[in-house]
């Protein structure tokens, strides 16, 4: 086992109360993530108490957890590692109430025989979150604890303010960790390193050199079993407010005074304060053909499964630079990119037909998928006589470093940060309320949904939205594969 550097994990043993422990997120991400953190020594000690509506006992929960690791875990589970992990698991059905949960937590804490901390992870639907919060308060489990909340954090400004107010009746703001798994990804954090550690790029990260920015997260997936949830949210509430705007803040923020949670959160909130209200005429809403026929969907549903929009940040650095955001279900490809288009030279000395400008401006592209890649495109001379130019690119992938195996998955990183009390990658009450505030006009007067074919890139109107520019997806060239000859 690799030695864990000091300061990476929490100082104290952890008692994790995992509410929604038999649900889809817990099975796919949280239990495999906790298993990896425990088995590799990131956590000095851990006890996990599963809580859900299922009337099962601790052996039933252990059986469910083992099947989750086998089905969704990305790492091999040895019998010895499983036996050790299984011994950390306990279970309390939700029907047993606050006294039974309190008893289970006390039993887990006594097993450590030392000072410990509590982490409450609420993997539950938004309408159930406050009920769980009140139960944690009744059980007396607020002290020495932190609570992780899943998105969405409200559905508009009024509901977000109410939710935060109710949360603050039980937990202090510094105890609350509103999770965004996009920010837990290694490539998202690499944006900060790329921006602020390199003298080549830091001076040009502004309106004088950047023409526009795209944040593009198309998905090939449909609803799965989330029709009831999705009908109440749609693509904007589900993805833009809670994910894409957070990525935008990393891309657009000013340099923080230190790489610490408070300064980074403050710079992100400054971006949100500077955002202009979203104008409905700068938004394209879409719905894939066949959505209304899916189980659990209103036959007359106006819910968008696709959204593209243009937004502006009204500050010194970004004045006049449009940010284009796009996401949706049942699209042609599954990608997660930020693409920064640089301004083109004011005048070309190259002859007509040389190819300069024919393939658009130079781009810096971050691939936010787990593979973690970056590309810088530029024009260069084609070999041979004459002056013909082609679009070329410099590309980097995390696998090039030989350290890809050390990357923590997004939920693993965020769970670890919450245990450590590091709020760098989490959203504040102020930030989320401001995002709902700039969304108010759009939510009150949304443009009509436009139908689009499954497997396409959304409604045709997205091209008018971004004109005279063009969407970077689909790419004009594929990422190079270093394992193939000629790449």
CSV table of C-alpha atoms in Angstrom, one decimal:
chain,number,residue,atom,x,y,z
A,1,UNK,CA,0.0,0.0,0.0
A,2,UNK,CA,1.3,3.4,-1.0
A,3,UNK,CA,2.1,5.7,1.9
A,4,UNK,CA,-0.4,8.5,2.4
A,5,UNK,CA,1.2,11.9,2.6
A,6,UNK,CA,0.6,13.7,5.9
A,7,UNK,CA,-2.3,16.2,5.9
A,8,UNK,CA,-4.1,14.5,3.0
A,9,UNK,CA,-6.6,12.7,5.2
A,10,UNK,CA,-8.6,13.8,8.3
A,11,UNK,CA,-6.8,14.1,11.7
A,12,UNK,CA,-9.5,12.1,13.6
A,13,UNK,CA,-11.4,8.9,13.1
A,14,UNK,CA,-14.8,9.3,11.4
A,15,UNK,CA,-18.3,8.1,12.0
A,16,UNK,CA,-20.2,8.3,8.7
A,17,UNK,CA,-24.0,8.4,8.8
A,18,UNK,CA,-24.9,7.5,5.3
A,19,UNK,CA,-28.6,8.4,4.7
A,20,UNK,CA,-30.0,6.8,1.6
A,21,UNK,CA,-27.4,4.0,2.0
A,22,UNK,CA,-29.2,1.5,-0.3
A,23,UNK,CA,-30.0,4.1,-3.0
A,24,UNK,CA,-28.4,4.4,-6.5
A,25,UNK,CA,-25.8,7.1,-5.7
A,26,UNK,CA,-24.7,5.2,-2.6
A,27,UNK,CA,-24.3,2.0,-4.5
A,28,UNK,CA,-22.6,3.5,-7.5
A,29,UNK,CA,-20.3,6.1,-5.9
A,30,UNK,CA,-20.4,6.5,-2.2
A,31,UNK,CA,-19.9,3.0,-0.9
A,32,UNK,CA,-17.1,2.2,-3.4
A,33,UNK,CA,-15.5,5.5,-2.6
A,34,UNK,CA,-15.6,4.9,1.1
A,35,UNK,CA,-14.2,1.4,0.6
A,36,UNK,CA,-11.2,2.8,-1.3
A,37,UNK,CA,-10.6,5.6,1.2
A,38,UNK,CA,-10.7,3.2,4.1
A,39,UNK,CA,-8.7,0.3,2.5
A,40,UNK,CA,-5.9,2.6,1.3
A,41,UNK,CA,-5.4,4.4,4.7
A,42,UNK,CA,-6.7,7.8,3.8
A,43,UNK,CA,-8.9,7.8,6.9
A,44,UNK,CA,-7.3,6.9,10.3
A,45,UNK,CA,-10.4,5.0,11.4
A,46,UNK,CA,-13.9,4.8,10.1
A,47,UNK,CA,-17.3,3.4,11.0
A,48,UNK,CA,-20.2,3.7,8.6
A,49,UNK,CA,-23.9,3.6,9.7
A,50,UNK,CA,-26.3,3.0,6.8
A,51,UNK,CA,-29.7,4.6,7.1
A,52,UNK,CA,-32.6,4.1,4.6
A,53,UNK,CA,-36.2,3.2,4.2
A,54,UNK,CA,-35.4,-0.5,3.6
A,55,UNK,CA,-36.3,-2.7,6.6
A,56,UNK,CA,-33.1,-4.8,6.6
A,57,UNK,CA,-30.6,-5.6,9.3
A,58,UNK,CA,-26.8,-5.1,9.3
A,59,UNK,CA,-26.1,-8.3,7.5
A,60,UNK,CA,-28.6,-7.3,4.7
A,61,UNK,CA,-26.7,-3.9,4.5
A,62,UNK,CA,-23.4,-5.7,4.3
A,63,UNK,CA,-24.7,-7.9,1.5
A,64,UNK,CA,-26.0,-4.8,-0.4
A,65,UNK,CA,-22.7,-3.0,0.1
A,66,UNK,CA,-20.7,-6.0,-1.2
A,67,UNK,CA,-22.8,-6.3,-4.3
A,68,UNK,CA,-22.3,-2.5,-4.9
A,69,UNK,CA,-18.5,-2.9,-4.8
A,70,UNK,CA,-18.6,-5.9,-7.1
A,71,UNK,CA,-20.9,-4.2,-9.6
A,72,UNK,CA,-19.7,-0.6,-9.5
A,73,UNK,CA,-16.3,-0.5,-7.9
A,74,UNK,CA,-13.4,0.4,-10.2
A,75,UNK,CA,-10.8,-1.4,-8.1
A,76,UNK,CA,-10.4,-5.1,-7.2
A,77,UNK,CA,-11.8,-6.1,-3.8
A,78,UNK,CA,-9.7,-8.7,-1.9
A,79,UNK,CA,-11.3,-10.9,0.7
A,80,UNK,CA,-9.1,-9.5,3.4
A,81,UNK,CA,-10.0,-5.9,2.5
A,82,UNK,CA,-13.7,-6.7,2.3
A,83,UNK,CA,-13.7,-8.4,5.7
A,84,UNK,CA,-12.0,-5.3,7.3
A,85,UNK,CA,-14.5,-3.0,5.6
A,86,UNK,CA,-17.6,-5.1,6.4
A,87,UNK,CA,-16.7,-4.9,10.1
A,88,UNK,CA,-17.0,-1.1,9.9
A,89,UNK,CA,-20.6,-1.3,8.6
A,90,UNK,CA,-23.8,-0.9,10.8
A,91,UNK,CA,-27.4,-0.2,9.8
A,92,UNK,CA,-30.4,1.6,11.2
A,93,UNK,CA,-33.7,1.6,9.3
A,94,UNK,CA,-35.2,5.1,9.1
A,95,UNK,CA,-38.3,3.8,10.8
A,96,UNK,CA,-36.3,3.2,14.0
A,97,UNK,CA,-36.0,6.9,14.5
A,98,UNK,CA,-33.6,9.3,16.2
A,99,UNK,CA,-33.0,7.2,19.4
A,100,UNK,CA,-31.8,4.2,17.5
A,101,UNK,CA,-29.5,6.3,15.3
A,102,UNK,CA,-28.1,8.0,18.4
A,103,UNK,CA,-27.4,4.6,19.9
A,104,UNK,CA,-25.6,3.3,16.8
A,105,UNK,CA,-23.4,6.4,16.6
A,106,UNK,CA,-22.4,6.2,20.2
A,107,UNK,CA,-21.6,2.5,19.8
A,108,UNK,CA,-19.4,3.4,16.8
A,109,UNK,CA,-17.6,6.2,18.7
A,110,UNK,CA,-16.9,4.0,21.7
A,111,UNK,CA,-15.2,1.5,19.4
A,112,UNK,CA,-12.5,4.0,18.7
A,113,UNK,CA,-11.7,4.8,22.3
A,114,UNK,CA,-10.4,8.2,21.1
A,115,UNK,CA,-11.6,11.6,19.9
A,116,UNK,CA,-13.5,11.3,16.6
A,117,UNK,CA,-15.7,13.3,14.2
A,118,UNK,CA,-19.1,12.7,12.5
A,119,UNK,CA,-19.9,13.1,8.8
A,120,UNK,CA,-23.6,13.0,7.8
A,121,UNK,CA,-24.0,12.3,4.1
A,122,UNK,CA,-27.6,13.0,2.9
A,123,UNK,CA,-28.0,10.9,-0.3
A,124,UNK,CA,-31.7,11.6,-0.4
A,125,UNK,CA,-34.2,13.5,-2.6
A,126,UNK,CA,-34.3,17.3,-1.9
A,127,UNK,CA,-37.8,17.0,-0.4
A,128,UNK,CA,-36.5,14.6,2.2
A,129,UNK,CA,-33.4,16.5,3.2
A,130,UNK,CA,-35.0,18.7,5.9
A,131,UNK,CA,-36.7,15.7,7.5
A,132,UNK,CA,-33.3,14.0,7.9
A,133,UNK,CA,-31.7,17.2,9.2
A,134,UNK,CA,-34.4,17.5,11.9
A,135,UNK,CA,-33.9,13.8,12.9
A,136,UNK,CA,-30.1,14.4,13.2
A,137,UNK,CA,-30.9,17.4,15.5
A,138,UNK,CA,-33.3,15.3,17.6
A,139,UNK,CA,-30.7,12.6,17.9
A,140,UNK,CA,-28.2,15.1,19.3
A,141,UNK,CA,-25.7,14.4,16.5
A,142,UNK,CA,-24.9,18.0,15.5
A,143,UNK,CA,-21.9,18.5,17.7
A,144,UNK,CA,-18.5,17.6,16.2
A,145,UNK,CA,-20.2,16.9,12.9
A,146,UNK,CA,-20.3,18.0,9.2
A,147,UNK,CA,-23.2,17.5,6.8
A,148,UNK,CA,-23.0,16.8,3.1
A,149,UNK,CA,-25.9,17.9,1.0
A,150,UNK,CA,-26.7,16.7,-2.5
A,151,UNK,CA,-28.0,19.0,-5.2
A,152,UNK,CA,-30.3,20.7,-6.1
A,153,UNK,CA,-30.1,23.3,-3.4
A,154,UNK,CA,-33.6,24.6,-3.9
A,155,UNK,CA,-35.4,25.2,-7.2
A,156,UNK,CA,-35.5,29.0,-7.2
A,157,UNK,CA,-34.4,31.9,-5.0
A,158,UNK,CA,-37.3,31.7,-2.5
A,159,UNK,CA,-36.9,27.9,-2.0
A,160,UNK,CA,-33.1,28.2,-1.6
A,161,UNK,CA,-33.4,31.0,1.0
A,162,UNK,CA,-36.0,28.9,2.9
A,163,UNK,CA,-33.8,25.7,2.7
A,164,UNK,CA,-30.7,27.5,3.9
A,165,UNK,CA,-32.7,29.2,6.7
A,166,UNK,CA,-34.1,25.8,7.9
A,167,UNK,CA,-30.6,24.2,7.7
A,168,UNK,CA,-29.1,27.0,9.8
A,169,UNK,CA,-31.7,26.3,12.5
A,170,UNK,CA,-29.8,23.0,13.1
A,171,UNK,CA,-26.3,23.3,11.6
A,172,UNK,CA,-23.9,26.3,11.3
A,173,UNK,CA,-23.0,27.3,7.8
A,174,UNK,CA,-19.4,26.1,8.3
A,175,UNK,CA,-20.7,22.6,9.0
A,176,UNK,CA,-22.7,22.4,5.7
A,177,UNK,CA,-21.0,21.1,2.6
A,178,UNK,CA,-23.1,21.4,-0.5
A,179,UNK,CA,-21.6,19.0,-3.0
A,180,UNK,CA,-20.8,19.4,-6.7
A,181,UNK,CA,-19.1,16.3,-8.0
A,182,UNK,CA,-17.9,18.2,-11.1
A,183,UNK,CA,-15.5,20.3,-8.9
A,184,UNK,CA,-14.2,17.1,-7.3
A,185,UNK,CA,-12.7,15.9,-10.6
A,186,UNK,CA,-9.0,16.2,-11.0
A,187,UNK,CA,-9.2,18.2,-14.3
A,188,UNK,CA,-11.5,20.8,-12.8
A,189,UNK,CA,-9.0,21.5,-10.0
A,190,UNK,CA,-6.2,21.5,-12.6
A,191,UNK,CA,-7.8,24.7,-14.0
A,192,UNK,CA,-6.5,26.5,-10.9
A,193,UNK,CA,-3.0,25.1,-11.3
A,194,UNK,CA,-3.0,25.9,-15.0
A,195,UNK,CA,-4.2,29.5,-14.6
A,196,UNK,CA,-2.2,30.6,-11.6
A,197,UNK,CA,1.0,28.7,-11.8
A,198,UNK,CA,2.0,29.5,-15.3
A,199,UNK,CA,3.5,32.8,-16.4
A,200,UNK,CA,2.6,31.9,-20.0
A,201,UNK,CA,-1.1,31.9,-19.5
A,202,UNK,CA,-1.9,34.0,-16.4
A,203,UNK,CA,-1.3,37.4,-18.2
A,204,UNK,CA,-3.6,36.6,-21.1
A,205,UNK,CA,-6.5,35.3,-19.1
A,206,UNK,CA,-8.8,38.3,-19.7
A,207,UNK,CA,-10.9,40.2,-22.2
A,208,UNK,CA,-7.9,41.5,-24.1
A,209,UNK,CA,-6.9,38.1,-25.3
A,210,UNK,CA,-9.9,35.8,-24.9
A,211,UNK,CA,-12.8,36.2,-27.4
A,212,UNK,CA,-15.4,33.8,-25.8
A,213,UNK,CA,-15.6,30.7,-23.6
A,214,UNK,CA,-17.7,27.5,-24.0
A,215,UNK,CA,-18.6,25.1,-21.2
A,216,UNK,CA,-20.2,22.1,-23.0
A,217,UNK,CA,-21.5,19.0,-21.2
A,218,UNK,CA,-23.6,17.0,-23.6
A,219,UNK,CA,-24.8,13.6,-22.4
A,220,UNK,CA,-25.9,10.5,-24.3
A,221,UNK,CA,-27.8,9.1,-21.3
A,222,UNK,CA,-31.5,9.5,-20.9
A,223,UNK,CA,-33.5,9.8,-17.6
A,224,UNK,CA,-33.0,6.3,-16.3
A,225,UNK,CA,-35.3,6.1,-13.2
A,226,UNK,CA,-35.2,9.8,-12.5
A,227,UNK,CA,-38.3,10.9,-14.4
A,228,UNK,CA,-40.1,12.1,-11.2
A,229,UNK,CA,-37.1,14.1,-10.1
A,230,UNK,CA,-36.4,15.4,-13.6
A,231,UNK,CA,-39.9,16.6,-14.2
A,232,UNK,CA,-39.5,18.9,-11.2
A,233,UNK,CA,-36.1,20.2,-12.2
A,234,UNK,CA,-35.2,20.0,-15.9
A,235,UNK,CA,-31.7,20.6,-17.4
A,236,UNK,CA,-31.2,24.1,-16.1
A,237,UNK,CA,-31.9,23.4,-12.4
A,238,UNK,CA,-30.3,20.0,-12.6
A,239,UNK,CA,-27.0,20.9,-14.4
A,240,UNK,CA,-26.5,24.6,-15.0
A,241,UNK,CA,-27.0,26.1,-11.5
A,242,UNK,CA,-25.3,23.3,-9.6
A,243,UNK,CA,-22.5,22.3,-12.0
A,244,UNK,CA,-21.8,24.5,-15.0
A,245,UNK,CA,-21.9,27.8,-13.1
A,246,UNK,CA,-19.5,26.3,-10.6
A,247,UNK,CA,-17.1,25.4,-13.3
A,248,UNK,CA,-17.5,28.9,-14.8
A,249,UNK,CA,-16.5,30.4,-11.4
A,250,UNK,CA,-13.2,28.4,-11.4
A,251,UNK,CA,-12.5,29.5,-14.9
A,252,UNK,CA,-13.4,33.2,-14.3
A,253,UNK,CA,-12.3,33.9,-10.7
A,254,UNK,CA,-9.6,36.4,-9.7
A,255,UNK,CA,-6.4,35.0,-8.1
A,256,UNK,CA,-7.2,34.2,-4.4
A,257,UNK,CA,-5.0,35.6,-1.7
A,258,UNK,CA,-4.1,32.0,-0.8
A,259,UNK,CA,-5.0,28.5,-1.8
A,260,UNK,CA,-7.3,28.1,1.1
A,261,UNK,CA,-11.1,27.5,1.3
A,262,UNK,CA,-12.2,30.9,2.5
A,263,UNK,CA,-10.2,33.0,-0.2
A,264,UNK,CA,-11.3,30.7,-3.0
A,265,UNK,CA,-14.9,30.7,-1.9
A,266,UNK,CA,-14.8,34.5,-1.8
A,267,UNK,CA,-13.4,34.8,-5.3
A,268,UNK,CA,-16.0,32.4,-6.6
A,269,UNK,CA,-18.8,34.4,-5.0
A,270,UNK,CA,-17.4,37.6,-6.5
A,271,UNK,CA,-17.9,36.0,-9.9
A,272,UNK,CA,-21.5,35.1,-9.1
A,273,UNK,CA,-22.1,38.7,-7.8
A,274,UNK,CA,-20.7,40.0,-11.1
A,275,UNK,CA,-22.9,37.8,-13.3
A,276,UNK,CA,-25.6,39.6,-15.2
A,277,UNK,CA,-29.2,38.2,-14.9
A,278,UNK,CA,-29.9,35.5,-17.5
A,279,UNK,CA,-32.0,36.9,-20.3
A,280,UNK,CA,-34.6,34.4,-21.7
A,281,UNK,CA,-33.8,35.6,-25.3
A,282,UNK,CA,-30.2,34.3,-24.8
A,283,UNK,CA,-31.5,30.8,-23.9
A,284,UNK,CA,-32.5,27.9,-26.0
A,285,UNK,CA,-34.5,25.2,-24.3
A,286,UNK,CA,-35.1,21.8,-25.9
A,287,UNK,CA,-36.8,18.5,-25.3
A,288,UNK,CA,-35.8,15.2,-27.0
A,289,UNK,CA,-38.4,13.5,-29.1
A,290,UNK,CA,-40.0,10.7,-27.2
A,291,UNK,CA,-39.5,12.3,-23.7
A,292,UNK,CA,-43.2,12.8,-23.1
A,293,UNK,CA,-43.8,9.1,-23.7
A,294,UNK,CA,-41.5,8.0,-21.0
A,295,UNK,CA,-42.8,6.5,-17.8
A,296,UNK,CA,-43.5,9.1,-15.2
A,297,UNK,CA,-43.5,12.0,-17.6
A,298,UNK,CA,-46.5,14.3,-18.1
A,299,UNK,CA,-47.8,13.8,-21.7
A,300,UNK,CA,-47.9,17.6,-22.0
A,301,UNK,CA,-44.6,18.2,-20.2
A,302,UNK,CA,-42.8,21.5,-20.8
A,303,UNK,CA,-39.6,20.3,-19.0
A,304,UNK,CA,-36.4,20.9,-20.9
A,305,UNK,CA,-34.0,18.0,-21.4
A,306,UNK,CA,-31.6,20.4,-23.1
A,307,UNK,CA,-30.4,23.9,-22.5
A,308,UNK,CA,-28.0,26.3,-24.1
A,309,UNK,CA,-27.4,29.9,-23.0
A,310,UNK,CA,-25.2,32.9,-23.2
A,311,UNK,CA,-24.2,34.7,-20.0
A,312,UNK,CA,-22.0,37.7,-19.2
A,313,UNK,CA,-19.8,38.6,-16.2
A,314,UNK,CA,-19.8,42.4,-15.7
A,315,UNK,CA,-16.4,43.0,-14.2
A,316,UNK,CA,-13.1,44.5,-15.3
A,317,UNK,CA,-11.6,41.1,-16.5
A,318,UNK,CA,-14.5,39.8,-18.5
A,319,UNK,CA,-16.5,42.8,-19.8
A,320,UNK,CA,-17.7,42.0,-23.3
A,321,UNK,CA,-16.7,38.3,-23.2
A,322,UNK,CA,-19.6,36.0,-23.7
A,323,UNK,CA,-19.8,32.6,-21.9
A,324,UNK,CA,-21.7,29.9,-23.8
A,325,UNK,CA,-23.1,27.0,-21.8
A,326,UNK,CA,-24.7,23.9,-23.2
A,327,UNK,CA,-25.9,20.6,-21.7
A,328,UNK,CA,-28.7,18.0,-22.4
A,329,UNK,CA,-29.8,14.4,-22.5
A,330,UNK,CA,-29.8,12.0,-25.4
A,331,UNK,CA,-27.2,14.0,-27.4
A,332,UNK,CA,-24.7,12.8,-30.0
A,333,UNK,CA,-21.7,12.4,-27.6
A,334,UNK,CA,-21.0,12.4,-23.9
A,335,UNK,CA,-18.3,15.1,-23.3
A,336,UNK,CA,-17.3,17.6,-20.6
A,337,UNK,CA,-15.2,20.4,-21.9
A,338,UNK,CA,-14.2,24.0,-21.3
A,339,UNK,CA,-13.0,25.6,-24.5
A,340,UNK,CA,-11.4,29.0,-24.5
A,341,UNK,CA,-11.3,30.8,-27.9
A,342,UNK,CA,-8.5,33.4,-28.2
A,343,UNK,CA,-8.8,36.6,-30.2
A,344,UNK,CA,-7.5,36.3,-33.7
A,345,UNK,CA,-4.7,38.6,-35.0
A,346,UNK,CA,-6.1,42.0,-36.1
A,347,UNK,CA,-4.7,41.7,-39.6
A,348,UNK,CA,-3.4,38.8,-41.7
A,349,UNK,CA,-0.3,39.1,-43.9
A,350,UNK,CA,-1.0,35.6,-45.4
A,351,UNK,CA,-2.2,35.4,-49.0
A,352,UNK,CA,-5.8,34.4,-49.8
A,353,UNK,CA,-6.2,30.6,-49.8
A,354,UNK,CA,-3.4,30.1,-47.3
A,355,UNK,CA,-5.8,28.5,-44.8
A,356,UNK,CA,-5.3,31.0,-42.0
A,357,UNK,CA,-8.5,31.6,-40.1
A,358,UNK,CA,-10.3,28.8,-42.0
A,359,UNK,CA,-10.7,26.6,-39.0
A,360,UNK,CA,-11.6,29.3,-36.5
A,361,UNK,CA,-9.5,30.9,-33.7
A,362,UNK,CA,-6.9,29.2,-31.5
A,363,UNK,CA,-8.4,27.3,-28.6
A,364,UNK,CA,-7.3,26.0,-25.2
A,365,UNK,CA,-9.5,23.1,-24.3
A,366,UNK,CA,-9.9,21.3,-21.0
A,367,UNK,CA,-11.5,17.9,-21.1
A,368,UNK,CA,-13.2,17.5,-17.7
A,369,UNK,CA,-13.9,13.8,-18.1
A,370,UNK,CA,-12.0,11.4,-15.7
A,371,UNK,CA,-9.3,10.9,-18.4
A,372,UNK,CA,-8.2,14.5,-17.8
A,373,UNK,CA,-6.8,16.0,-21.0
A,374,UNK,CA,-5.9,19.4,-22.3
A,375,UNK,CA,-5.3,20.7,-25.9
A,376,UNK,CA,-3.9,23.9,-27.3
A,377,UNK,CA,-4.7,24.4,-31.0
A,378,UNK,CA,-2.9,26.8,-33.3
A,379,UNK,CA,-2.0,27.4,-37.0
A,380,UNK,CA,1.2,26.1,-38.4
A,381,UNK,CA,2.8,25.8,-41.9
A,382,UNK,CA,2.1,22.8,-43.9
A,383,UNK,CA,5.3,21.1,-45.1
A,384,UNK,CA,6.2,21.7,-48.7
A,385,UNK,CA,6.4,24.7,-51.1
A,386,UNK,CA,4.3,27.8,-50.7
A,387,UNK,CA,2.6,29.1,-47.6
A,388,UNK,CA,-0.3,26.8,-46.7
A,389,UNK,CA,-1.4,26.6,-43.1
A,390,UNK,CA,-3.1,23.8,-41.1
A,391,UNK,CA,-4.6,23.7,-37.7
A,392,UNK,CA,-2.3,21.8,-35.3
A,393,UNK,CA,-2.4,21.0,-31.6
A,394,UNK,CA,-0.4,20.4,-28.5
A,395,UNK,CA,-2.1,17.8,-26.3
A,396,UNK,CA,-1.6,16.5,-22.8
A,397,UNK,CA,-3.3,13.6,-21.0
A,398,UNK,CA,-3.0,12.7,-17.3
A,399,UNK,CA,-1.8,9.2,-18.4
A,400,UNK,CA,1.3,10.9,-19.8
A,401,UNK,CA,2.5,11.6,-16.3
A,402,UNK,CA,2.4,8.0,-15.2
A,403,UNK,CA,0.4,9.1,-12.1
A,404,UNK,CA,-3.1,8.4,-13.4
A,405,UNK,CA,-3.5,5.6,-10.9
A,406,UNK,CA,-3.2,8.1,-8.0
A,407,UNK,CA,-6.2,10.1,-9.1
A,408,UNK,CA,-9.1,10.0,-6.6
A,409,UNK,CA,-12.5,9.8,-8.1
A,410,UNK,CA,-14.6,12.9,-7.6
A,411,UNK,CA,-16.8,11.7,-4.7
A,412,UNK,CA,-13.8,10.2,-3.0
A,413,UNK,CA,-12.0,13.5,-3.1
A,414,UNK,CA,-15.0,15.4,-1.9
A,415,UNK,CA,-15.8,13.0,1.0
A,416,UNK,CA,-12.2,13.3,2.1
A,417,UNK,CA,-12.3,17.1,1.9
A,418,UNK,CA,-15.6,17.2,3.9
A,419,UNK,CA,-14.0,15.0,6.6
A,420,UNK,CA,-11.0,17.4,6.7
A,421,UNK,CA,-13.3,20.5,6.8
A,422,UNK,CA,-11.9,21.8,3.6
A,423,UNK,CA,-14.7,23.8,1.9
A,424,UNK,CA,-12.7,24.8,-1.2
A,425,UNK,CA,-14.7,22.7,-3.7
A,426,UNK,CA,-18.1,23.2,-2.0
A,427,UNK,CA,-20.8,25.9,-2.5
A,428,UNK,CA,-21.7,28.5,0.0
A,429,UNK,CA,-25.3,29.7,0.9
A,430,UNK,CA,-24.4,33.1,-0.5
A,431,UNK,CA,-23.2,31.7,-3.8
A,432,UNK,CA,-26.1,29.4,-4.4
A,433,UNK,CA,-28.7,32.1,-3.5
A,434,UNK,CA,-27.0,34.5,-5.9
A,435,UNK,CA,-27.2,32.0,-8.8
A,436,UNK,CA,-30.9,31.5,-8.2
A,437,UNK,CA,-31.3,35.3,-8.1
A,438,UNK,CA,-29.7,35.8,-11.6
A,439,UNK,CA,-31.9,32.9,-12.8
A,440,UNK,CA,-35.2,34.5,-11.7
A,441,UNK,CA,-36.2,36.1,-14.9
A,442,UNK,CA,-35.5,32.9,-16.9
A,443,UNK,CA,-37.4,30.7,-14.5
A,444,UNK,CA,-40.4,33.1,-14.5
A,445,UNK,CA,-40.5,33.6,-18.3
A,446,UNK,CA,-38.8,30.6,-19.9
A,447,UNK,CA,-38.7,30.4,-23.7
A,448,UNK,CA,-40.7,27.6,-25.3
A,449,UNK,CA,-39.1,24.1,-25.6
A,450,UNK,CA,-38.0,23.1,-29.1
A,451,UNK,CA,-38.0,19.4,-30.0
A,452,UNK,CA,-34.8,17.8,-31.1
A,453,UNK,CA,-33.9,14.3,-32.4
A,454,UNK,CA,-32.2,11.9,-30.1
A,455,UNK,CA,-28.5,11.5,-31.0
A,456,UNK,CA,-28.3,15.1,-32.4
A,457,UNK,CA,-26.6,18.2,-30.9
A,458,UNK,CA,-29.9,19.8,-29.8
A,459,UNK,CA,-32.3,22.2,-31.5
A,460,UNK,CA,-31.0,24.0,-34.5
A,461,UNK,CA,-31.4,27.4,-32.7
A,462,UNK,CA,-28.2,26.7,-30.8
A,463,UNK,CA,-26.3,27.8,-33.8
A,464,UNK,CA,-28.0,31.1,-34.0
A,465,UNK,CA,-27.3,31.6,-30.2
A,466,UNK,CA,-23.6,31.3,-30.6
A,467,UNK,CA,-23.2,33.0,-34.1
A,468,UNK,CA,-20.9,34.3,-35.5
A,469,UNK,CA,-18.9,31.7,-33.5
A,470,UNK,CA,-19.4,27.9,-33.7
A,471,UNK,CA,-19.6,25.2,-31.1
A,472,UNK,CA,-16.4,23.3,-30.5
A,473,UNK,CA,-18.3,20.0,-30.2
A,474,UNK,CA,-18.2,18.0,-32.3
A,475,UNK,CA,-14.4,18.4,-32.4
A,476,UNK,CA,-12.8,19.0,-35.8
A,477,UNK,CA,-10.3,16.4,-34.8
A,478,UNK,CA,-10.2,13.5,-32.3
A,479,UNK,CA,-8.0,13.4,-29.3
A,480,UNK,CA,-4.7,11.7,-30.2
A,481,UNK,CA,-4.2,8.2,-29.0
A,482,UNK,CA,-0.5,7.7,-28.0
A,483,UNK,CA,-0.9,3.9,-28.4
A,484,UNK,CA,-1.6,4.2,-32.1
A,485,UNK,CA,1.1,4.6,-34.7
A,486,UNK,CA,1.2,8.1,-36.2
A,487,UNK,CA,-0.6,9.7,-33.3
